[in-house]
Amino acid sequence: MKSEGQFSHIILFTAARFARNLAGFRFCGKDGQPQAAAAGVEQGAALEALSGGFTVTAESADFGTKRALAERYIFEGDPYSSAPATAVIAKEMALSVNDREHIKVFAFEPGLAPAAALAKAKNATDELGRKIPYSFSRDFGFLTAAPREAGTGLKIFALANLPALELAGRTADVLKTLPNLRLNHTPLNAETFALSGPLHIISNMTTLCAAPEEIAAALERGLRFLITAEQTTRIELASGPERIKMEDSAFRAMALLQNARSISYEETAVLLSNAMLGLAMGYDLKVKQDALSWLLTACKPGHIALACATAKHKPTPQERDVLRAALLRKTLTLPQESI
Amino acid sequence: MKCSLCRHNDAVYVIKTVIRKKMTELRLCAHCIEKKEKELGLKKGALMYYAVPIALTRLERDIFPKDATGLSCPECGLLYSDFKVTGQLGCPQCYKAFAPHLKLFFKLTQGAETYCGKDYVPPDGGPYLKYALLDRKTIQSELREAVKTEDFEKAGALKKILEAKAETPAPRKKKNSHEV
């Protein structure tokens, strides 16, 4: 994801996703396996309806690809399941079939852009809805296997990078206010990541009783609140005695990233976040924001495993840490114009 | 309900832990949860991720009443007790079968019982449009069946779908590409 969006040093990306099921078919099972009635659905046929708008680049049949797709927020089912889930990816758009729901349409935008992401996803979903019938009820709206997403079927989310708030120890206080705006927050990769940290996924809580545009507007209000809090804290830190602490954390992060020989993803994410803070403050780190944003995704365990796995050997977690460090060294020591 | 530690303030969060296969609940007020974090050497707000707000645990009891455990969907046979465990419904009919409980669930979690957005108008093509999503072999067997049962309206629709499919080229696919 390019860093050309609005406030892209704080909001790394915004994404919108619509979940839809086909009328007349059962939902996918809890393990993603299509039920008897839906088993005959040829995935290609659903994709056919979208021909022209999307390009097929991956079929998530194996564990590695599914895991990498999950790390890109596209696949939500169980990567160990043998269910025939399919993902179609095009530039800043994605479509998944038979992954918990029959169809999910994603749109990604760099920086703070809930309205733009929503418009893109909505257009594609509506276009598809004119070709194939969706499961719909007057009482519950668009029906989904998970009732918490029924209604609009919309999940709109953003990845927020809040290193200054983390340095000042104010992250929890600021995030505590989000539920008032009907928004959820989870730390990036909540399963393995530290409970709190600088990177958080902010998403909508309600799907039933508000229009998609209202949900996107609520997310934008929440994100603007976070941006203001982060920017105020950055100015406070930069103009006070903590300035040296912030400068030190940015340069130390770059030094570690450029020289590590084995590094976990948890540590990488925190260091990348600190380096991004340094760049936003104007320190000469000799690196581009694009490279740091790209590394935040490319260093995830599934991506490292997918890039380095061979037919005979899949890298162990320890080997992945070594490979990650090698990727970081290679990327961050290259002349930045070539990235 | 009062806080399990200070026994003075109202409890806002509940932390559920399983010790030797027995569920224990610790109900804490906002002040004590911060105190507990300090005691355990955790960062501020760290325990919040583990804690479930009390309102949600009340909600769980309300929307999953014991008398509904025998309830099932007539279409897919999903038991209400199974839905309680997985949180996944089996088919669109489940919404009708479990409607009263789902309405309560929506009221408590989303602040409204029913959908208040725009109506969806399905595309033209009537009840046979869904067959467009099946593969050619399945449509052909359905067509044979329709002819056998003299359902000529269905047979005509299926024939049109087959003709349209023959004209549309198959989608481009690269299997197991590493370029995700």
CSV table of C-alpha atoms in Angstrom, one decimal, chain A residues 22 25-27 30 40 42 44-45 48 55-57 59 61-62 69 72 129-136 138-145 147-148 150-151 166 172-173 182 185 187 195-196 200 206-209 306, chain B residues 34 43-46 49-50 75-76 83 86-92 95 102-103 106 109-116 118-120 123 129-130 132-135 165 168-169 171-180:
chain,number,residue,atom,x,y,z
A,22,LEU,CA,-26.5,-15.9,-2.4
A,25,PHE,CA,-28.3,-21.4,-0.8
A,26,ARG,CA,-27.3,-22.4,2.6
A,27,PHE,CA,-24.4,-20.4,4.2
A,30,LYS,CA,-18.5,-23.0,10.5
A,40,GLY,CA,-22.4,-27.1,-6.5
A,42,GLU,CA,-18.8,-23.1,-9.2
A,44,GLY,CA,-15.5,-19.4,-11.2
A,45,ALA,CA,-19.1,-18.6,-12.1
A,48,GLU,CA,-17.2,-14.6,-14.1
A,55,THR,CA,-7.8,-10.1,-12.0
A,56,VAL,CA,-7.3,-13.5,-10.5
A,57,THR,CA,-3.8,-13.7,-9.0
A,59,GLU,CA,-6.3,-19.2,-5.3
A,61,ALA,CA,-6.1,-23.6,-1.7
A,62,ASP,CA,-3.0,-24.2,0.4
A,69,LEU,CA,-4.2,-13.7,2.7
A,72,ARG,CA,-3.8,-9.0,4.5
A,129,GLY,CA,-25.9,-7.7,-6.9
A,130,ARG,CA,-27.4,-6.7,-10.2
A,131,LYS,CA,-26.1,-9.9,-11.8
A,132,ILE,CA,-26.7,-12.4,-8.9
A,133,PRO,CA,-29.4,-12.4,-6.3
A,134,TYR,CA,-28.3,-11.8,-2.6
A,135,SER,CA,-30.0,-13.3,0.4
A,136,PHE,CA,-32.0,-10.4,1.9
A,138,ARG,CA,-36.8,-6.9,5.3
A,139,ASP,CA,-36.3,-7.5,9.0
A,140,PHE,CA,-32.6,-8.3,9.1
A,141,GLY,CA,-31.2,-6.8,5.8
A,142,PHE,CA,-28.5,-8.7,4.0
A,143,LEU,CA,-28.2,-12.1,5.7
A,144,THR,CA,-24.8,-13.3,6.8
A,145,ALA,CA,-23.7,-16.5,8.5
A,147,PRO,CA,-25.4,-12.5,12.7
A,148,ARG,CA,-23.2,-9.7,14.1
A,150,ALA,CA,-26.2,-8.9,9.3
A,151,GLY,CA,-27.9,-5.7,8.0
A,166,GLU,CA,2.5,4.7,23.2
A,172,ALA,CA,-5.3,3.1,26.5
A,173,ASP,CA,-6.8,6.3,27.7
A,182,ARG,CA,-19.6,2.6,18.3
A,185,HIS,CA,-10.2,-1.5,18.6
A,187,PRO,CA,-4.0,-4.5,18.6
A,195,LEU,CA,-1.6,-6.8,24.4
A,196,SER,CA,-1.1,-3.1,23.8
A,200,HIS,CA,-4.2,-0.9,16.3
A,206,THR,CA,-22.7,-1.8,14.3
A,207,THR,CA,-23.9,-3.0,11.0
A,208,LEU,CA,-27.7,-3.2,11.3
A,209,CYS,CA,-29.2,0.1,12.1
A,306,LEU,CA,5.2,-18.1,1.7
B,34,GLU,CA,-5.9,-0.4,37.0
B,43,LYS,CA,0.9,-1.8,30.9
B,44,LYS,CA,-2.1,0.5,31.5
B,45,GLY,CA,-5.1,-0.9,29.7
B,46,ALA,CA,-3.5,-4.4,29.1
B,49,TYR,CA,-8.3,-6.7,26.5
B,50,TYR,CA,-9.0,-9.8,28.6
B,75,GLU,CA,-34.5,-25.9,6.9
B,76,CYS,CA,-31.0,-26.8,7.8
B,83,PHE,CA,-25.5,-21.5,17.3
B,86,THR,CA,-20.3,-21.3,17.1
B,87,GLY,CA,-22.0,-18.0,16.6
B,88,GLN,CA,-22.7,-19.1,13.0
B,89,LEU,CA,-26.1,-19.6,11.4
B,90,GLY,CA,-26.7,-22.3,8.8
B,91,CYS,CA,-29.1,-20.8,6.3
B,92,PRO,CA,-31.3,-17.8,5.7
B,95,TYR,CA,-33.1,-16.0,10.9
B,102,LEU,CA,-31.9,-12.6,17.3
B,103,LYS,CA,-34.0,-9.4,17.7
B,106,PHE,CA,-29.5,-7.0,17.9
B,109,THR,CA,-25.6,-5.2,20.7
B,110,GLN,CA,-26.6,-2.8,18.0
B,111,GLY,CA,-29.3,-0.7,19.6
B,112,ALA,CA,-32.0,-1.7,17.1
B,113,GLU,CA,-34.0,-4.8,16.5
B,114,THR,CA,-34.4,-4.6,12.8
B,115,TYR,CA,-32.7,-3.4,9.6
B,116,CYS,CA,-33.5,0.2,8.8
B,118,LYS,CA,-32.5,0.6,1.9
B,119,ASP,CA,-34.5,-2.3,0.4
B,120,TYR,CA,-32.6,-4.6,-2.0
B,123,PRO,CA,-31.9,-8.7,-10.3
B,129,LEU,CA,-31.3,-16.9,-11.7
B,130,LYS,CA,-29.5,-18.8,-9.0
B,132,ALA,CA,-26.5,-19.3,-13.3
B,133,LEU,CA,-24.0,-19.9,-10.5
B,134,LEU,CA,-23.9,-23.7,-11.0
B,135,ASP,CA,-21.5,-25.5,-13.3
B,165,LYS,CA,-22.6,-19.6,-20.4
B,168,THR,CA,-18.9,-16.3,-21.8
B,169,PRO,CA,-15.2,-17.3,-21.7
B,171,PRO,CA,-12.3,-16.7,-15.9
B,172,ARG,CA,-8.5,-16.5,-15.9
B,173,LYS,CA,-6.9,-18.4,-13.0
B,174,LYS,CA,-3.4,-18.9,-11.8
B,175,LYS,CA,-3.4,-21.7,-9.2
B,176,ASN,CA,-1.3,-21.3,-6.0
B,177,SER,CA,0.5,-18.2,-7.3
B,178,HIS,CA,3.0,-16.8,-4.8
B,179,GLU,CA,2.2,-13.3,-5.9
B,180,VAL,CA,-0.5,-12.6,-3.3
